[in-house]
Amino acid sequence: MSTPTVHLSGVGKRFRGAVALEDLDLSLRPGITGLLGPNGAGKTTLLRILATVLKADNGTVSLLGRDPNAPDERTDIRRRLGYQPQELGFPRGFSSFAFVNYMAVLKEWSETRTRQAEVRRVLAAVGLADIATKRISRLSGGQRRRVGLAQALLGAPDLLVLDEPTTGLDPEQRASLRQVLAEIATASTLVISTHQTEDVAALCERVIVLDEGRVHFDGPVKDLVARAAGRVWLADDAEPSAQTSWRTASGGYRNVGASAPAGAELVEPTLEDAYLLLRGTRSSESEAVTA
Amino acid sequence: MSQYHVAPEDLHDWVRGGSGSIASMSVEQHVARCQDCRSDVAALVASAPTHAVPDLADVWSRVRDEIELPPASGFERLLARLGLPSSDATLVAAASSWRGPWLTALCAALVFVAAAAAASASDSSAGTSLFLLVAPLVPVFAVALAYGPEASGALEQESTVPYPLARLVFLRTAAVLIGSVPVVVLVGLFLPGRLSWLWLLPAIGFTSTVLGLSVWVSPMRAAEGITLGWVAAVACAVRFSTVMAVLDGRYLALYCVLLIAGPITLIVGSRRFGTIGRIT
């Protein structure tokens, strides 16, 4: 097995006393890892630590075999890092090309012709080549996210950290993005935070579920899905004992976490079912502790 | 098919771009019609050293760049002509300090300062107070507006790049000061006596302080803090002495200390923390 490109041990982070991450242990290797969790679970804080934007309050962090707390090693990490933050900001008046070109200068692509060729490459990779000179302020939300992704792809980074890359993308754009990321993941370590379980199911070999700053599941996607096997039923009515149920397009009710309702049909669970079950178990445990 | 062919040495020169214009056209016309000579050309191209034949992909890329890419802004081209490396010129030109809203705000502030200077020139102590209150803060806000997260919006992405952040800030600060200080200095020349140049010390000292504090807080927050302190200092001076007390020797020394400490703090702090401004 290859050596981990990312290794975190006992990592903690607090903001004004509130726990964002607590005693987190994590090792990542090349491939795609999906981060799932509710809002406030600590996903963005974890990604910012991986992107060297934030320092952990305690614990040890090693990225690409280097220590991000040591200035020179941090610069080495940044040379091999791509990062797309959750909230994208762009200087006013910039086109996609101008912004990615600007970021390429900051990423030490100093030779103009090589830099412009690289900017063209990444804009083409995210499907923005034809509107590269259009002002970002005139682009749709999905197109802006792709500009953010394009700058993260500069230089084919060894560690790519993406915070909600598929938000605002239409199905076709998401499929195209998955293709791009799957290609990169053959040689690089990708960490993706998302609320879209179908993206994780489609892309990631491994999934980590965070809640309240702690890891609640870490393993292959199929293992998480397997936890829901035998617990998802399609029935004519909503089952009161179900953890969650909703009316499907076929008119039946999908009951997740239920004991078998009368006349119900057992169905294959999805990653979303398994995630909801895991979250539900967490909520029940919290309620029990509170009681 | 032609029974005559281009002499091998002429074909060789043509492939390498060494033919004269008339000979070149003649060879080109023949090659277009002659299969044998085209085969010879293909063999010559294949055997030629890579540097002898233009890279078609590169040529095409250049053509596309010429057609599709917007030209660099006039300001960026000017910086490059003045000898700044083109990558640095790109970074400086990206600062919001060269955009309409920023320049409008600067002009408005300068009109205000000019009015105060005019009042001061007519021996009005209120005019002098007003000038001293406002003028040193103009470069402070000009710099804060030029590179804080409020200005670029891309601070989080900029904080993950290998380019030294302190250098980026210095480049933009220099661009801002080059744009704003000469105009403010011209206004200051209308002021009487020492005041015409002494006010520059707190102005530059405070600007340096913004740079230093930006390791921990956003530049705009730092500028606001400095403004509060400066307004309090000017008010105290007017209340208990004269406004010129803020330009007393010991305070001038303090401004000099700030001038030196700010950039050092920025260099050391940004290297230690790896970011500028607070990201939460």
Coordinates of C-alpha atoms in Angstrom, one line a residue, chain A residues 15-16 48 51-55 69 71-72 74-75 78-79 81 83 85-95 97 99 101-103 105-110 112-113 115-117 120 133 148 151, chain B residues 58 61-66 68-70 76 86-88 90-91 93-95 99 101 150-165 168 172 270-275 278-280:
Chain A
F15 CA -13.2 29.0 17.3
R16 CA -14.0 31.2 20.2
R48 CA -9.0 24.6 5.3
A51 CA -5.3 23.5 2.3
T52 CA -2.9 25.3 4.7
V53 CA -5.3 28.2 5.2
L54 CA -5.8 27.3 8.9
K55 CA -3.5 25.9 11.5
N69 CA 3.7 24.7 10.2
P71 CA 7.3 28.0 6.5
D72 CA 9.6 26.5 3.9
R74 CA 4.4 24.9 3.7
T75 CA 5.6 26.6 0.5
R78 CA 1.4 24.9 -1.7
R79 CA 3.4 24.2 -4.9
L81 CA -1.8 21.9 -3.8
Y83 CA -7.9 24.3 -3.4
P85 CA -13.0 27.1 -1.2
Q86 CA -16.6 26.9 -0.3
E87 CA -17.2 30.6 -0.8
L88 CA -15.5 31.8 -3.9
G89 CA -14.3 35.4 -4.3
F90 CA -13.2 37.0 -7.5
P91 CA -11.6 40.4 -8.0
R92 CA -14.1 42.8 -9.6
G93 CA -14.1 43.1 -13.4
F94 CA -12.1 39.9 -14.0
S95 CA -12.8 37.4 -16.8
F97 CA -9.1 33.8 -18.1
F99 CA -8.6 35.4 -12.9
N101 CA -4.1 33.7 -15.1
Y102 CA -3.7 35.8 -12.0
M103 CA -3.9 32.7 -9.8
V105 CA 1.1 33.9 -11.5
L106 CA 0.6 33.4 -7.7
K107 CA 1.3 29.7 -8.3
E108 CA 4.7 30.7 -9.8
W109 CA 3.9 30.2 -13.5
S110 CA 6.1 33.1 -14.4
T112 CA 3.9 34.0 -20.0
R113 CA 3.5 31.6 -22.8
R115 CA 1.3 30.1 -18.2
Q116 CA -1.3 31.0 -20.8
A117 CA -1.2 27.5 -22.2
R120 CA -6.2 27.4 -21.4
T133 CA -13.0 36.1 -21.8
G148 CA -12.9 28.2 -9.0
Q151 CA -7.7 27.6 -10.7
Chain B
D58 CA 3.2 26.4 -30.8
S61 CA -1.3 28.5 -29.9
R62 CA 0.3 31.9 -30.6
V63 CA -2.3 32.7 -33.3
R64 CA -5.1 31.7 -30.9
D65 CA -3.6 33.9 -28.2
E66 CA -3.5 36.9 -30.7
E68 CA -8.8 35.3 -28.6
L69 CA -7.0 36.8 -25.6
P70 CA -7.9 40.3 -24.5
E76 CA -0.2 46.6 -17.0
S86 CA 5.3 40.8 -16.5
S87 CA 4.1 38.5 -13.8
D88 CA 4.5 41.2 -11.2
T90 CA -0.2 41.3 -13.7
L91 CA -0.4 41.2 -9.9
A93 CA -2.7 45.7 -12.2
A94 CA -5.1 43.2 -10.5
A95 CA -5.3 45.4 -7.4
R99 CA -10.5 50.6 -10.8
P101 CA -14.8 53.0 -7.5
E150 CA -13.2 43.3 1.0
A151 CA -11.3 44.4 -2.1
S152 CA -10.0 41.3 -3.8
G153 CA -12.5 38.8 -2.6
A154 CA -10.0 36.0 -3.3
L155 CA -8.1 36.0 -0.1
E156 CA -8.8 32.4 0.7
Q157 CA -7.5 31.2 -2.6
E158 CA -4.6 33.6 -2.4
S159 CA -3.7 32.2 1.0
T160 CA -2.9 28.8 -0.5
V161 CA -0.4 29.8 -3.1
P162 CA 3.4 29.5 -2.9
Y163 CA 3.9 33.2 -3.9
P164 CA 5.0 35.2 -0.8
L165 CA 2.0 37.0 0.5
L168 CA 2.1 40.6 -3.0
R172 CA 0.1 46.5 -4.2
S270 CA 3.0 36.2 7.1
R271 CA 5.9 33.8 7.0
R272 CA 5.1 32.4 10.4
F273 CA 1.3 32.1 10.0
G274 CA 1.2 31.5 6.2
T275 CA -1.8 33.8 5.7
R278 CA -8.2 36.5 9.6
I279 CA -9.9 33.6 7.9
T280 CA -12.5 31.9 10.2

